[in-house]
PDB file of C-alpha atoms in Angstrom:
ATOM      1  CA  ASP A 142      -7.984   2.541  21.968  1.00 66.00           C
ATOM      2  CA  VAL A 143      -8.076   4.288  18.376  1.00 66.00           C
ATOM      3  CA  LYS A 144      -8.273   2.615  15.523  1.00 90.00           C
ATOM      4  CA  VAL A 145      -7.626   2.924  12.068  1.00 95.00           C
ATOM      5  CA  THR A 146      -9.287   0.259  10.193  1.00 95.00           C
ATOM      6  CA  GLN A 147      -8.484  -1.418   6.678  1.00 95.00           C
ATOM      7  CA  SER A 148     -10.536  -4.900   5.009  1.00 90.00           C
ATOM      8  CA  SER A 149      -7.698  -6.670   3.579  1.00 91.00           C
ATOM      9  CA  ARG A 150      -4.104  -7.531   5.075  1.00 93.00           C
ATOM     10  CA  TYR A 151      -3.047  -9.123   1.270  1.00 95.00           C
ATOM     11  CA  LEU A 152      -5.033  -8.347  -1.801  1.00 96.00           C
ATOM     12  CA  VAL A 153      -4.434 -10.059  -5.603  1.00 97.00           C
ATOM     13  CA  LYS A 154      -5.973  -9.162  -8.654  1.00 97.00           C
ATOM     14  CA  ARG A 155      -5.868  -9.346 -12.061  1.00 97.00           C
ATOM     15  CA  THR A 156      -4.952  -6.343 -14.683  1.00 97.00           C
ATOM     16  CA  GLY A 157      -7.773  -5.113 -15.701  1.00 97.00           C
ATOM     17  CA  GLU A 158     -10.448  -5.639 -13.169  1.00 97.00           C
ATOM     18  CA  LYS A 159     -11.986  -2.916 -10.347  1.00 97.00           C
ATOM     19  CA  VAL A 160     -10.313  -3.209  -7.751  1.00 97.00           C
ATOM     20  CA  PHE A 161     -12.097  -1.063  -4.152  1.00 97.00           C
ATOM     21  CA  LEU A 162      -9.614  -1.153  -0.905  1.00 97.00           C
ATOM     22  CA  GLU A 163     -11.441   0.035   2.222  1.00 97.00           C
ATOM     23  CA  CYS A 164     -11.208   2.145   5.113  1.00 97.00           C
ATOM     24  CA  VAL A 165     -12.480   2.400   8.252  1.00 97.00           C
ATOM     25  CA  GLN A 166     -12.065   4.970  11.436  1.00 96.00           C
ATOM     26  CA  ASP A 167     -13.222   4.757  14.359  1.00 94.00           C
ATOM     27  CA  MET A 168     -11.187   8.153  16.064  1.00 89.00           C
ATOM     28  CA  ASP A 169     -14.288  10.235  15.196  1.00 91.00           C
ATOM     29  CA  HIS A 170     -11.435  12.066  12.783  1.00 90.00           C
ATOM     30  CA  GLU A 171     -12.405  14.916   9.648  1.00 90.00           C
ATOM     31  CA  ASN A 172      -9.592  14.357   7.735  1.00 91.00           C
ATOM     32  CA  MET A 173      -8.737  11.181   5.518  1.00 93.00           C
ATOM     33  CA  PHE A 174      -5.920   9.559   3.441  1.00 94.00           C
ATOM     34  CA  TRP A 175      -4.672   7.746   0.929  1.00 97.00           C
ATOM     35  CA  TYR A 176      -1.388   6.831   0.761  1.00 96.00           C
ATOM     36  CA  ARG A 177       0.202   3.697  -2.016  1.00 96.00           C
ATOM     37  CA  GLN A 178       4.510   2.979  -0.387  1.00 94.00           C
ATOM     38  CA  ASP A 179       7.061   1.341  -2.590  1.00 93.00           C
ATOM     39  CA  PRO A 180      10.537   0.701  -1.862  1.00 88.00           C
ATOM     40  CA  GLY A 181      12.813   3.673  -1.657  1.00 86.00           C
ATOM     41  CA  LEU A 182      10.021   6.005  -2.766  1.00 89.00           C
ATOM     42  CA  GLY A 183       8.444   6.589   0.478  1.00 89.00           C
ATOM     43  CA  LEU A 184       4.944   7.653   1.090  1.00 92.00           C
ATOM     44  CA  ARG A 185       3.044   9.281  -1.512  1.00 92.00           C
ATOM     45  CA  LEU A 186       0.214  11.075  -1.502  1.00 92.00           C
ATOM     46  CA  ILE A 187      -2.888   9.205  -3.273  1.00 96.00           C
ATOM     47  CA  TYR A 188      -5.936  11.002  -2.310  1.00 95.00           C
ATOM     48  CA  PHE A 189      -7.672  12.748   0.654  1.00 93.00           C
ATOM     49  CA  SER A 190     -10.545  14.051   2.581  1.00 93.00           C
ATOM     50  CA  TYR A 191     -11.474  17.227   4.813  1.00 89.00           C
ATOM     51  CA  ASP A 192     -15.036  16.709   4.790  1.00 90.00           C
ATOM     52  CA  VAL A 193     -17.768  13.667   4.234  1.00 93.00           C
ATOM     53  CA  LYS A 194     -18.271  13.858  -0.100  1.00 92.00           C
ATOM     54  CA  MET A 195     -14.936  16.476  -0.100  1.00 92.00           C
ATOM     55  CA  LYS A 196     -11.851  15.007  -1.631  1.00 93.00           C
ATOM     56  CA  GLU A 197      -9.012  16.182  -3.364  1.00 91.00           C
ATOM     57  CA  LYS A 198      -5.718  15.242  -5.050  1.00 93.00           C
ATOM     58  CA  GLY A 199      -2.424  14.131  -3.962  1.00 91.00           C
ATOM     59  CA  ASP A 200       0.199  14.023  -5.769  1.00 89.00           C
ATOM     60  CA  ILE A 201       0.171  10.275  -7.710  1.00 95.00           C
ATOM     61  CA  PRO A 202      -3.473  10.265  -8.042  1.00 96.00           C
ATOM     62  CA  GLU A 203      -3.826   9.106 -11.710  1.00 96.00           C
ATOM     63  CA  GLY A 204      -5.620   5.937 -11.851  1.00 96.00           C
ATOM     64  CA  TYR A 205      -7.333   5.629  -8.547  1.00 97.00           C
ATOM     65  CA  SER A 206     -10.183   7.552  -7.540  1.00 97.00           C
ATOM     66  CA  VAL A 207     -11.697   7.935  -4.206  1.00 97.00           C
ATOM     67  CA  SER A 208     -15.281   8.185  -1.933  1.00 97.00           C
ATOM     68  CA  ARG A 209     -16.370   9.366   1.379  1.00 97.00           C
ATOM     69  CA  GLU A 210     -19.988   8.765   1.606  1.00 96.00           C
ATOM     70  CA  LYS A 211     -19.770   7.922   5.102  1.00 96.00           C
ATOM     71  CA  LYS A 212     -17.145  10.074   8.112  1.00 95.00           C
ATOM     72  CA  GLU A 213     -15.765   6.770   9.224  1.00 96.00           C
ATOM     73  CA  ARG A 214     -15.274   5.841   6.181  1.00 97.00           C
ATOM     74  CA  PHE A 215     -13.209   6.075   2.817  1.00 97.00           C
ATOM     75  CA  SER A 216     -12.747   3.714  -0.165  1.00 97.00           C
ATOM     76  CA  LEU A 217      -9.777   3.818  -2.550  1.00 98.00           C
ATOM     77  CA  ILE A 218     -11.152   2.824  -6.595  1.00 98.00           C
ATOM     78  CA  LEU A 219      -8.989   0.887  -8.501  1.00 97.00           C
ATOM     79  CA  GLU A 220     -11.121   1.525 -11.879  1.00 94.00           C
ATOM     80  CA  SER A 221      -8.372  -0.970 -14.122  1.00 96.00           C
ATOM     81  CA  ALA A 222      -5.759  -2.348 -12.717  1.00 97.00           C
ATOM     82  CA  SER A 223      -2.304  -2.320 -13.526  1.00 97.00           C
ATOM     83  CA  THR A 224       0.656  -4.227 -12.462  1.00 97.00           C
ATOM     84  CA  ASN A 225       1.814  -0.723 -11.825  1.00 96.00           C
ATOM     85  CA  GLN A 226       0.153  -0.539  -8.886  1.00 97.00           C
ATOM     86  CA  THR A 227       1.289  -3.054  -7.730  1.00 97.00           C
ATOM     87  CA  SER A 228       2.008  -1.826  -4.464  1.00 97.00           C
ATOM     88  CA  MET A 229       1.409  -1.243  -0.232  1.00 95.00           C
ATOM     89  CA  TYR A 230      -1.765   1.129   0.303  1.00 97.00           C
ATOM     90  CA  LEU A 231      -2.208   2.459   3.727  1.00 96.00           C
ATOM     91  CA  CYS A 232      -5.001   4.921   4.502  1.00 96.00           C
ATOM     92  CA  ALA A 233      -4.853   7.282   7.929  1.00 94.00           C
ATOM     93  CA  SER A 234      -7.327   9.818  10.019  1.00 93.00           C
ATOM     94  CA  SER A 235      -6.392  12.647  12.153  1.00 88.00           C
ATOM     95  CA  LEU A 236      -8.379  15.587  13.428  1.00 83.00           C
ATOM     96  CA  ALA A 237      -8.784  19.076  11.220  1.00 73.00           C
ATOM     97  CA  ALA A 238      -9.097  21.776  13.875  1.00 59.00           C
ATOM     98  CA  GLY A 239      -7.281  22.132  16.598  1.00 53.00           C
ATOM     99  CA  GLY A 240      -5.167  18.483  16.076  1.00 56.00           C
ATOM    100  CA  ASN A 241      -1.550  19.059  15.856  1.00 70.00           C
ATOM    101  CA  ASN A 242      -1.992  16.937  11.844  1.00 70.00           C
ATOM    102  CA  GLU A 243      -1.133  14.048  13.693  1.00 82.00           C
ATOM    103  CA  GLN A 244      -1.973  10.828  11.038  1.00 88.00           C
ATOM    104  CA  PHE A 245      -3.146   7.283  12.786  1.00 91.00           C
ATOM    105  CA  PHE A 246      -2.210   4.739  10.314  1.00 94.00           C
ATOM    106  CA  GLY A 247      -3.884   1.718   9.351  1.00 95.00           C
ATOM    107  CA  PRO A 248      -2.517  -1.850   8.913  1.00 94.00           C
ATOM    108  CA  GLY A 249      -1.987  -1.404   5.377  1.00 94.00           C
ATOM    109  CA  THR A 250      -3.459  -3.722   2.286  1.00 96.00           C
ATOM    110  CA  ARG A 251      -0.832  -5.294   0.196  1.00 95.00           C
ATOM    111  CA  LEU A 252      -1.923  -5.290  -3.204  1.00 97.00           C
ATOM    112  CA  THR A 253      -0.250  -7.343  -6.246  1.00 97.00           C
ATOM    113  CA  VAL A 254      -2.255  -6.935  -9.469  1.00 97.00           C
ATOM    114  CA  LEU A 255      -0.502  -9.665 -12.433  1.00 96.00           C
TER     115      LEU A 255
ATOM    116  CA  ALA B   6       7.069  23.673  -0.232  1.00 71.00           C
ATOM    117  CA  GLN B   7       7.757  21.443   2.572  1.00 79.00           C
ATOM    118  CA  SER B   8      10.453  19.210   1.609  1.00 88.00           C
ATOM    119  CA  VAL B   9      11.878  16.307   3.944  1.00 93.00           C
ATOM    120  CA  THR B  10      15.396  14.639   3.413  1.00 95.00           C
ATOM    121  CA  GLN B  11      16.485  11.670   4.884  1.00 96.00           C
ATOM    122  CA  LEU B  12      20.016  10.856   3.791  1.00 90.00           C
ATOM    123  CA  ASP B  13      20.431   7.243   4.652  1.00 94.00           C
ATOM    124  CA  SER B  14      18.221   4.661   3.128  1.00 94.00           C
ATOM    125  CA  GLN B  15      20.175   1.803   5.267  1.00 96.00           C
ATOM    126  CA  VAL B  16      21.586   1.856   8.631  1.00 97.00           C
ATOM    127  CA  PRO B  17      23.235  -1.174  10.040  1.00 97.00           C
ATOM    128  CA  VAL B  18      24.200  -1.209  13.629  1.00 97.00           C
ATOM    129  CA  PHE B  19      24.952  -4.283  16.670  1.00 97.00           C
ATOM    130  CA  GLU B  20      23.091  -4.851  19.261  1.00 97.00           C
ATOM    131  CA  GLU B  21      23.363  -2.033  22.465  1.00 97.00           C
ATOM    132  CA  ALA B  22      25.373   0.353  19.830  1.00 97.00           C
ATOM    133  CA  PRO B  23      23.800   4.434  19.777  1.00 97.00           C
ATOM    134  CA  VAL B  24      22.037   4.787  16.768  1.00 98.00           C
ATOM    135  CA  GLU B  25      21.311   8.362  14.795  1.00 97.00           C
ATOM    136  CA  LEU B  26      19.104   8.434  12.237  1.00 98.00           C
ATOM    137  CA  ARG B  27      18.938  12.046  10.147  1.00 97.00           C
ATOM    138  CA  CYS B  28      16.144  14.307   8.744  1.00 97.00           C
ATOM    139  CA  ASN B  29      16.764  17.600   7.188  1.00 96.00           C
ATOM    140  CA  TYR B  30      13.804  19.953   5.829  1.00 94.00           C
ATOM    141  CA  SER B  31      12.852  22.073   4.497  1.00 90.00           C
ATOM    142  CA  SER B  32      10.274  25.212   5.263  1.00 78.00           C
ATOM    143  CA  SER B  33       9.754  29.329   5.441  1.00 71.00           C
ATOM    144  CA  VAL B  34       7.645  28.678   7.696  1.00 76.00           C
ATOM    145  CA  SER B  35       7.317  26.820  11.669  1.00 80.00           C
ATOM    146  CA  VAL B  36       6.962  23.351  11.446  1.00 84.00           C
ATOM    147  CA  TYR B  37       5.281  20.654  13.300  1.00 88.00           C
ATOM    148  CA  LEU B  38       7.379  17.892  13.308  1.00 91.00           C
ATOM    149  CA  PHE B  39       7.486  13.677  13.889  1.00 93.00           C
ATOM    150  CA  TRP B  40       9.164  10.147  13.651  1.00 97.00           C
ATOM    151  CA  TYR B  41       6.478   7.692  12.468  1.00 96.00           C
ATOM    152  CA  VAL B  42       8.040   3.282  13.249  1.00 97.00           C
ATOM    153  CA  GLN B  43       6.725   0.649  10.973  1.00 95.00           C
ATOM    154  CA  TYR B  44       7.744  -2.505  11.800  1.00 93.00           C
ATOM    155  CA  PRO B  45       7.595  -5.962   9.134  1.00 87.00           C
ATOM    156  CA  ASN B  46       4.250  -5.743   7.194  1.00 81.00           C
ATOM    157  CA  GLN B  47       2.881  -3.521   9.706  1.00 86.00           C
ATOM    158  CA  GLY B  48       1.129  -0.127   9.562  1.00 89.00           C
ATOM    159  CA  LEU B  49       2.624   3.652  10.659  1.00 93.00           C
ATOM    160  CA  GLN B  50       3.068   4.393  13.990  1.00 93.00           C
ATOM    161  CA  LEU B  51       4.603   7.536  15.567  1.00 93.00           C
ATOM    162  CA  LEU B  52       7.810   7.498  18.115  1.00 96.00           C
ATOM    163  CA  LEU B  53       7.525  10.527  18.747  1.00 95.00           C
ATOM    164  CA  LYS B  54       6.192  14.255  17.806  1.00 92.00           C
ATOM    165  CA  TYR B  55       7.702  17.792  17.495  1.00 92.00           C
ATOM    166  CA  LEU B  56       4.987  20.842  18.103  1.00 87.00           C
ATOM    167  CA  SER B  57       7.118  23.947  20.436  1.00 86.00           C
ATOM    168  CA  GLY B  58       8.745  24.289  22.757  1.00 88.00           C
ATOM    169  CA  SER B  59      11.519  22.191  24.295  1.00 89.00           C
ATOM    170  CA  THR B  60      14.002  21.037  21.550  1.00 90.00           C
ATOM    171  CA  LEU B  61      14.108  17.572  22.941  1.00 95.00           C
ATOM    172  CA  VAL B  62      11.731  15.074  22.596  1.00 95.00           C
ATOM    173  CA  LYS B  63      11.622  12.068  24.274  1.00 96.00           C
ATOM    174  CA  GLY B  64       9.181   9.565  22.128  1.00 94.00           C
ATOM    175  CA  ILE B  65       7.851   5.276  22.938  1.00 93.00           C
ATOM    176  CA  ASN B  66      10.843   2.629  23.036  1.00 93.00           C
ATOM    177  CA  GLY B  67      13.810   4.551  24.599  1.00 95.00           C
ATOM    178  CA  PHE B  68      13.725   7.114  20.907  1.00 97.00           C
ATOM    179  CA  GLU B  69      14.476  10.700  21.315  1.00 97.00           C
ATOM    180  CA  ALA B  70      14.928  13.435  18.553  1.00 97.00           C
ATOM    181  CA  GLU B  71      16.205  16.813  18.460  1.00 95.00           C
ATOM    182  CA  PHE B  72      14.473  20.199  17.142  1.00 94.00           C
ATOM    183  CA  ASN B  73      17.614  22.732  15.222  1.00 93.00           C
ATOM    184  CA  LYS B  74      16.082  25.287  13.655  1.00 90.00           C
ATOM    185  CA  SER B  75      19.281  26.539  12.732  1.00 91.00           C
ATOM    186  CA  GLN B  76      20.289  23.216  10.605  1.00 92.00           C
ATOM    187  CA  THR B  77      16.741  22.869  10.029  1.00 93.00           C
ATOM    188  CA  SER B  78      17.008  18.781  10.997  1.00 95.00           C
ATOM    189  CA  PHE B  79      14.988  16.563  13.500  1.00 97.00           C
ATOM    190  CA  HIS B  80      16.950  13.972  14.134  1.00 97.00           C
ATOM    191  CA  LEU B  81      15.931  10.435  15.601  1.00 98.00           C
ATOM    192  CA  ARG B  82      18.572   8.987  18.396  1.00 98.00           C
ATOM    193  CA  LYS B  83      18.560   5.937  20.862  1.00 98.00           C
ATOM    194  CA  PRO B  84      21.162   5.371  23.097  1.00 97.00           C
ATOM    195  CA  SER B  85      21.313   1.639  23.126  1.00 97.00           C
ATOM    196  CA  VAL B  86      19.343  -0.514  20.181  1.00 97.00           C
ATOM    197  CA  HIS B  87      17.720  -3.698  20.840  1.00 96.00           C
ATOM    198  CA  ILE B  88      17.748  -6.731  17.677  1.00 96.00           C
ATOM    199  CA  SER B  89      13.424  -5.381  18.129  1.00 95.00           C
ATOM    200  CA  ASP B  90      14.272  -1.530  17.111  1.00 97.00           C
ATOM    201  CA  THR B  91      14.482  -3.067  13.272  1.00 96.00           C
ATOM    202  CA  ALA B  92      12.309  -1.046  10.981  1.00 97.00           C
ATOM    203  CA  GLU B  93      12.100   0.672   9.514  1.00 96.00           C
ATOM    204  CA  TYR B  94      11.866   4.857  10.178  1.00 97.00           C
ATOM    205  CA  PHE B  95       9.568   7.537   8.490  1.00 96.00           C
ATOM    206  CA  CYS B  96      10.143  11.344   9.324  1.00 96.00           C
ATOM    207  CA  ALA B  97       8.015  13.850   8.406  1.00 92.00           C
ATOM    208  CA  VAL B  98       6.685  17.351   8.271  1.00 90.00           C
ATOM    209  CA  SER B  99       3.878  19.910   8.169  1.00 84.00           C
ATOM    210  CA  GLU B 100       3.122  23.291   8.940  1.00 76.00           C
ATOM    211  CA  PRO B 101       1.000  24.273  12.670  1.00 69.00           C
ATOM    212  CA  LYS B 102      -1.609  25.985  10.464  1.00 65.00           C
ATOM    213  CA  THR B 103      -5.605  25.904  11.171  1.00 55.00           C
ATOM    214  CA  GLY B 104      -7.682  23.961   9.135  1.00 56.00           C
ATOM    215  CA  PHE B 105      -6.469  21.231   7.279  1.00 62.00           C
ATOM    216  CA  GLN B 106      -2.696  20.544   6.416  1.00 72.00           C
ATOM    217  CA  LYS B 107      -0.989  18.052   4.610  1.00 78.00           C
ATOM    218  CA  LEU B 108       2.280  15.883   6.358  1.00 85.00           C
ATOM    219  CA  VAL B 109       5.115  15.657   3.725  1.00 88.00           C
ATOM    220  CA  PHE B 110       6.924  12.476   4.314  1.00 92.00           C
ATOM    221  CA  GLY B 111      11.129  11.567   4.297  1.00 94.00           C
ATOM    222  CA  THR B 112      12.267   7.847   1.764  1.00 94.00           C
ATOM    223  CA  GLY B 113      12.376   6.073   4.678  1.00 95.00           C
ATOM    224  CA  THR B 114      15.636   5.118   6.372  1.00 97.00           C
ATOM    225  CA  ARG B 115      16.149   0.806   7.151  1.00 96.00           C
ATOM    226  CA  LEU B 116      16.982  -0.014  11.093  1.00 97.00           C
ATOM    227  CA  LEU B 117      18.895  -3.276  11.236  1.00 97.00           C
ATOM    228  CA  VAL B 118      20.328  -4.653  14.077  1.00 97.00           C
ATOM    229  CA  SER B 119      22.234  -7.527  14.198  1.00 96.00           C
ATOM    230  CA  PRO B 120      23.227  -9.871  17.018  1.00 95.00           C
TER     231      PRO B 120
END
């Protein structure tokens, strides 16, 4: 059974803290994505990666960075958390060439920044 | 640039009634289309996808969708809903090119099924 796992389901942090969200996939997918989901706004792409050590900005990268040191792992970093980063964060992965762009999602991390 | 419009933010319906969730997209090229479902406190799960061929696509849990190129629509339907279908539904589009392609998502439609 294919799987995308995220390190935490719920996370509470304080303003100014550095926050790491981890995502691991076991499908040998080349592409990995980080989204945030807010009511009424749907899914917004923060960053994506199409290969190890490669990253591209999505639609809302400000305040975030990412790291991909291994193919199966994609980390989202909030350098200095702020209250407006309270949200649901979803990780996804997909095949590159030969795929149909279908993305497989993790269960999400609900982050609250106080 | 591609975009997806889900006209209804919320659709209330009674159990065993039919339902249609609307999705329109804009794209200047051919597309792949997807419907995802998100149950409370979970990630997204693929319901169905249109890649090519027959315009009527059947998915899991009794859902189906019809691709209409002239109306640039991909509406999701179910003839008889259950309480367990209560969830948020997202329509998404991408371009069938080789190499890396993103999915563009709509803002979602919350389906509320009541007894």
